[in-house]
Amino acid sequence: FPVTIAQDYRVNRDSLRFGIGTIIYPEKLIDSVTITNIGTKALLIDSVYSLKHYGYRLKVKDNNISLSFFIYDPRDLINVTINTKDSSKFIFSKPDLCPDCSGSSLKPFKDTIFIHSNSITKPKLKLFTKGYGTTSYRDWETNILTNEKTNTP
């Protein structure tokens, strides 16, 4: 099938933040960005990945669909289409900081998430990311995560 080039898109923000304060609830380790296709062709998102190879749960929602992914590797394709004059909300949650699995199970971090598309003007969207994530999968099974530090990243 032919590859189309979308003209442009708009994003409501350029960064994500996960958690705040000294007591971190897992439901607070979530943030989102909305991408609106303002071009004349369909916007195709083919991959979403972390610069530091951290993992994130990703849910993509629009008026018709809700898709769930685990993002980590740029070779993992997600294949999301945003039609002309439509938008999708990209909801990121539960930052998994392994491969940096050392230290406390909850720790501050900084990262960059890349979203690749067929846009002619911005084919690689960068989302600067900071907050708290976990180094232990079992932390997501508990109701509350605590952190000894009082400052946020």
PDB file of C-alpha atoms in Angstrom:
ATOM      1  CA  PHE A   1       0.000   0.000   0.000  1.00  0.00           C
ATOM      2  CA  PRO A   2       1.222   3.535  -0.671  1.00  0.00           C
ATOM      3  CA  VAL A   3       2.880   5.561   2.066  1.00  0.00           C
ATOM      4  CA  THR A   4       1.252   8.933   2.665  1.00  0.00           C
ATOM      5  CA  ILE A   5       2.823  11.978   4.283  1.00  0.00           C
ATOM      6  CA  ALA A   6       0.745  13.945   6.772  1.00  0.00           C
ATOM      7  CA  GLN A   7       1.320  17.674   6.626  1.00  0.00           C
ATOM      8  CA  ASP A   8       1.373  18.594  10.296  1.00  0.00           C
ATOM      9  CA  TYR A   9       0.054  17.880  13.768  1.00  0.00           C
ATOM     10  CA  ARG A  10      -0.402  19.755  17.009  1.00  0.00           C
ATOM     11  CA  VAL A  11       0.498  18.521  20.505  1.00  0.00           C
ATOM     12  CA  ASN A  12      -0.988  19.973  23.678  1.00  0.00           C
ATOM     13  CA  ARG A  13       2.338  19.697  25.578  1.00  0.00           C
ATOM     14  CA  ASP A  14       5.965  18.620  25.191  1.00  0.00           C
ATOM     15  CA  SER A  15       6.594  16.922  28.535  1.00  0.00           C
ATOM     16  CA  LEU A  16       5.233  14.298  30.919  1.00  0.00           C
ATOM     17  CA  ARG A  17       5.443  14.135  34.709  1.00  0.00           C
ATOM     18  CA  PHE A  18       4.828  11.096  36.894  1.00  0.00           C
ATOM     19  CA  GLY A  19       3.965  11.545  40.596  1.00  0.00           C
ATOM     20  CA  ILE A  20       4.666  14.308  43.062  1.00  0.00           C
ATOM     21  CA  GLY A  21       5.378  14.563  46.796  1.00  0.00           C
ATOM     22  CA  THR A  22       6.599  12.050  49.347  1.00  0.00           C
ATOM     23  CA  ILE A  23       3.756   9.516  49.126  1.00  0.00           C
ATOM     24  CA  ILE A  24       3.241   8.261  45.623  1.00  0.00           C
ATOM     25  CA  TYR A  25       0.060   6.419  44.692  1.00  0.00           C
ATOM     26  CA  PRO A  26       0.332   4.177  41.620  1.00  0.00           C
ATOM     27  CA  GLU A  27      -2.684   5.887  40.057  1.00  0.00           C
ATOM     28  CA  LYS A  28      -0.738   9.199  40.189  1.00  0.00           C
ATOM     29  CA  LEU A  29       2.105   7.761  38.081  1.00  0.00           C
ATOM     30  CA  ILE A  30       0.223   8.630  34.913  1.00  0.00           C
ATOM     31  CA  ASP A  31       0.273  11.485  32.428  1.00  0.00           C
ATOM     32  CA  SER A  32      -0.949  12.093  28.897  1.00  0.00           C
ATOM     33  CA  VAL A  33      -0.475  14.071  25.726  1.00  0.00           C
ATOM     34  CA  THR A  34      -3.041  14.725  22.985  1.00  0.00           C
ATOM     35  CA  ILE A  35      -1.959  14.685  19.350  1.00  0.00           C
ATOM     36  CA  THR A  36      -4.229  16.404  16.806  1.00  0.00           C
ATOM     37  CA  ASN A  37      -3.764  15.865  13.078  1.00  0.00           C
ATOM     38  CA  ILE A  38      -4.069  19.268  11.403  1.00  0.00           C
ATOM     39  CA  GLY A  39      -2.745  17.961   8.063  1.00  0.00           C
ATOM     40  CA  THR A  40      -4.588  16.842   4.946  1.00  0.00           C
ATOM     41  CA  LYS A  41      -3.690  13.126   5.147  1.00  0.00           C
ATOM     42  CA  ALA A  42      -3.892  10.485   7.874  1.00  0.00           C
ATOM     43  CA  LEU A  43      -1.174  10.717  10.528  1.00  0.00           C
ATOM     44  CA  LEU A  44       0.417   7.310  11.085  1.00  0.00           C
ATOM     45  CA  ILE A  45       2.198   6.677  14.390  1.00  0.00           C
ATOM     46  CA  ASP A  46       4.440   3.663  13.939  1.00  0.00           C
ATOM     47  CA  SER A  47       6.560   3.538  17.101  1.00  0.00           C
ATOM     48  CA  VAL A  48       6.842   4.980  20.599  1.00  0.00           C
ATOM     49  CA  TYR A  49       9.901   4.290  22.730  1.00  0.00           C
ATOM     50  CA  SER A  50      12.103   5.479  25.584  1.00  0.00           C
ATOM     51  CA  LEU A  51      15.597   6.919  25.145  1.00  0.00           C
ATOM     52  CA  LYS A  52      16.794   5.101  28.277  1.00  0.00           C
ATOM     53  CA  HIS A  53      14.932   1.882  27.418  1.00  0.00           C
ATOM     54  CA  TYR A  54      12.520   2.301  30.325  1.00  0.00           C
ATOM     55  CA  GLY A  55       9.123   0.677  29.977  1.00  0.00           C
ATOM     56  CA  TYR A  56       5.757   2.434  30.064  1.00  0.00           C
ATOM     57  CA  ARG A  57       2.179   1.279  29.779  1.00  0.00           C
ATOM     58  CA  LEU A  58       0.541   3.211  26.931  1.00  0.00           C
ATOM     59  CA  LYS A  59      -3.152   3.541  26.187  1.00  0.00           C
ATOM     60  CA  VAL A  60      -4.199   5.357  23.017  1.00  0.00           C
ATOM     61  CA  LYS A  61      -7.768   6.651  23.015  1.00  0.00           C
ATOM     62  CA  ASP A  62      -9.922   8.505  20.541  1.00  0.00           C
ATOM     63  CA  ASN A  63     -13.682   8.657  19.960  1.00  0.00           C
ATOM     64  CA  ASN A  64     -13.807   5.168  18.453  1.00  0.00           C
ATOM     65  CA  ILE A  65     -10.998   3.061  19.906  1.00  0.00           C
ATOM     66  CA  SER A  66      -8.892   2.333  22.946  1.00  0.00           C
ATOM     67  CA  LEU A  67      -5.632   0.467  22.331  1.00  0.00           C
ATOM     68  CA  SER A  68      -3.136  -0.703  24.965  1.00  0.00           C
ATOM     69  CA  PHE A  69       0.608  -1.244  24.539  1.00  0.00           C
ATOM     70  CA  PHE A  70       3.765  -1.732  26.569  1.00  0.00           C
ATOM     71  CA  ILE A  71       6.436   0.494  25.062  1.00  0.00           C
ATOM     72  CA  TYR A  72      10.135  -0.145  25.397  1.00  0.00           C
ATOM     73  CA  ASP A  73      11.895  -1.026  22.153  1.00  0.00           C
ATOM     74  CA  PRO A  74      11.857   1.197  19.027  1.00  0.00           C
ATOM     75  CA  ARG A  75      11.514  -1.941  16.893  1.00  0.00           C
ATOM     76  CA  ASP A  76       8.089  -2.628  18.417  1.00  0.00           C
ATOM     77  CA  LEU A  77       5.517  -1.142  16.051  1.00  0.00           C
ATOM     78  CA  ILE A  78       2.238   0.207  17.384  1.00  0.00           C
ATOM     79  CA  ASN A  79       0.426   1.255  14.161  1.00  0.00           C
ATOM     80  CA  VAL A  80      -1.948   4.008  15.290  1.00  0.00           C
ATOM     81  CA  THR A  81      -3.768   6.154  12.708  1.00  0.00           C
ATOM     82  CA  ILE A  82      -5.075   9.644  13.476  1.00  0.00           C
ATOM     83  CA  ASN A  83      -7.388  10.832  10.724  1.00  0.00           C
ATOM     84  CA  THR A  84      -7.408  14.400   9.385  1.00  0.00           C
ATOM     85  CA  LYS A  85      -8.859  16.916  11.872  1.00  0.00           C
ATOM     86  CA  ASP A  86      -9.047  14.178  14.531  1.00  0.00           C
ATOM     87  CA  SER A  87      -7.044  13.636  17.707  1.00  0.00           C
ATOM     88  CA  SER A  88      -5.889  10.829  19.979  1.00  0.00           C
ATOM     89  CA  LYS A  89      -4.918  10.891  23.629  1.00  0.00           C
ATOM     90  CA  PHE A  90      -1.698   9.032  24.493  1.00  0.00           C
ATOM     91  CA  ILE A  91      -1.880   8.018  28.168  1.00  0.00           C
ATOM     92  CA  PHE A  92       1.444   6.899  29.668  1.00  0.00           C
ATOM     93  CA  SER A  93       1.585   5.154  33.047  1.00  0.00           C
ATOM     94  CA  LYS A  94       3.628   2.971  35.392  1.00  0.00           C
ATOM     95  CA  PRO A  95       7.211   3.871  34.445  1.00  0.00           C
ATOM     96  CA  ASP A  96       9.360   0.732  34.742  1.00  0.00           C
ATOM     97  CA  LEU A  97      12.962   1.854  35.280  1.00  0.00           C
ATOM     98  CA  CYS A  98      14.646  -1.464  34.536  1.00  0.00           C
ATOM     99  CA  PRO A  99      17.248  -1.932  33.016  1.00  0.00           C
ATOM    100  CA  ASP A 100      18.363   0.345  35.907  1.00  0.00           C
ATOM    101  CA  CYS A 101      17.084  -2.096  38.527  1.00  0.00           C
ATOM    102  CA  SER A 102      19.352  -1.005  41.397  1.00  0.00           C
ATOM    103  CA  GLY A 103      18.522   1.017  44.485  1.00  0.00           C
ATOM    104  CA  SER A 104      15.159   1.666  46.064  1.00  0.00           C
ATOM    105  CA  SER A 105      12.080   0.295  44.398  1.00  0.00           C
ATOM    106  CA  LEU A 106      10.754   3.827  43.829  1.00  0.00           C
ATOM    107  CA  LYS A 107      13.105   6.441  42.509  1.00  0.00           C
ATOM    108  CA  PRO A 108      13.160   9.713  40.602  1.00  0.00           C
ATOM    109  CA  PHE A 109      14.096   9.623  36.938  1.00  0.00           C
ATOM    110  CA  LYS A 110      14.409  11.679  33.759  1.00  0.00           C
ATOM    111  CA  ASP A 111      13.892  10.298  30.268  1.00  0.00           C
ATOM    112  CA  THR A 112      12.789  11.225  26.755  1.00  0.00           C
ATOM    113  CA  ILE A 113       9.974   9.438  24.951  1.00  0.00           C
ATOM    114  CA  PHE A 114       9.996   9.510  21.145  1.00  0.00           C
ATOM    115  CA  ILE A 115       6.877   9.204  18.992  1.00  0.00           C
ATOM    116  CA  HIS A 116       7.624   8.469  15.330  1.00  0.00           C
ATOM    117  CA  SER A 117       5.125   9.340  12.606  1.00  0.00           C
ATOM    118  CA  ASN A 118       4.778  10.006   8.904  1.00  0.00           C
ATOM    119  CA  SER A 119       4.658  13.771   9.466  1.00  0.00           C
ATOM    120  CA  ILE A 120       6.621  15.758   6.931  1.00  0.00           C
ATOM    121  CA  THR A 121       7.320  18.583   9.433  1.00  0.00           C
ATOM    122  CA  LYS A 122       7.902  16.686  12.727  1.00  0.00           C
ATOM    123  CA  PRO A 123       8.478  12.970  12.091  1.00  0.00           C
ATOM    124  CA  LYS A 124      10.009  12.478  15.562  1.00  0.00           C
ATOM    125  CA  LEU A 125       8.150  14.045  18.490  1.00  0.00           C
ATOM    126  CA  LYS A 126      10.182  14.313  21.732  1.00  0.00           C
ATOM    127  CA  LEU A 127       8.419  14.222  25.095  1.00  0.00           C
ATOM    128  CA  PHE A 128      10.677  15.210  27.981  1.00  0.00           C
ATOM    129  CA  THR A 129       9.763  12.987  30.909  1.00  0.00           C
ATOM    130  CA  LYS A 130      10.468  13.127  34.633  1.00  0.00           C
ATOM    131  CA  GLY A 131       8.995  11.945  37.872  1.00  0.00           C
ATOM    132  CA  TYR A 132       8.980   8.699  39.802  1.00  0.00           C
ATOM    133  CA  GLY A 133       9.090   5.144  38.551  1.00  0.00           C
ATOM    134  CA  THR A 134       9.701   1.727  40.009  1.00  0.00           C
ATOM    135  CA  THR A 135      12.517  -0.782  39.748  1.00  0.00           C
ATOM    136  CA  SER A 136      10.310  -3.570  41.086  1.00  0.00           C
ATOM    137  CA  TYR A 137       7.396  -5.090  39.193  1.00  0.00           C
ATOM    138  CA  ARG A 138       5.780  -6.090  42.509  1.00  0.00           C
ATOM    139  CA  ASP A 139       5.359  -2.412  43.450  1.00  0.00           C
ATOM    140  CA  TRP A 140       2.525  -2.154  40.934  1.00  0.00           C
ATOM    141  CA  GLU A 141       0.602  -4.815  42.858  1.00  0.00           C
ATOM    142  CA  THR A 142       0.485  -2.672  46.028  1.00  0.00           C
ATOM    143  CA  ASN A 143      -1.848   0.237  46.678  1.00  0.00           C
ATOM    144  CA  ILE A 144       0.766   2.754  47.787  1.00  0.00           C
ATOM    145  CA  LEU A 145       4.419   3.453  47.118  1.00  0.00           C
ATOM    146  CA  THR A 146       6.519   5.562  49.471  1.00  0.00           C
ATOM    147  CA  ASN A 147       9.705   7.469  48.907  1.00  0.00           C
ATOM    148  CA  GLU A 148      12.105   8.791  51.545  1.00  0.00           C
ATOM    149  CA  LYS A 149      13.046  11.873  49.513  1.00  0.00           C
ATOM    150  CA  THR A 150      10.976  15.017  49.826  1.00  0.00           C
ATOM    151  CA  ASN A 151      12.176  16.747  46.681  1.00  0.00           C
ATOM    152  CA  THR A 152      10.776  15.938  43.267  1.00  0.00           C
ATOM    153  CA  PRO A 153      13.007  15.358  40.247  1.00  0.00           C
TER     154      PRO A 153
END
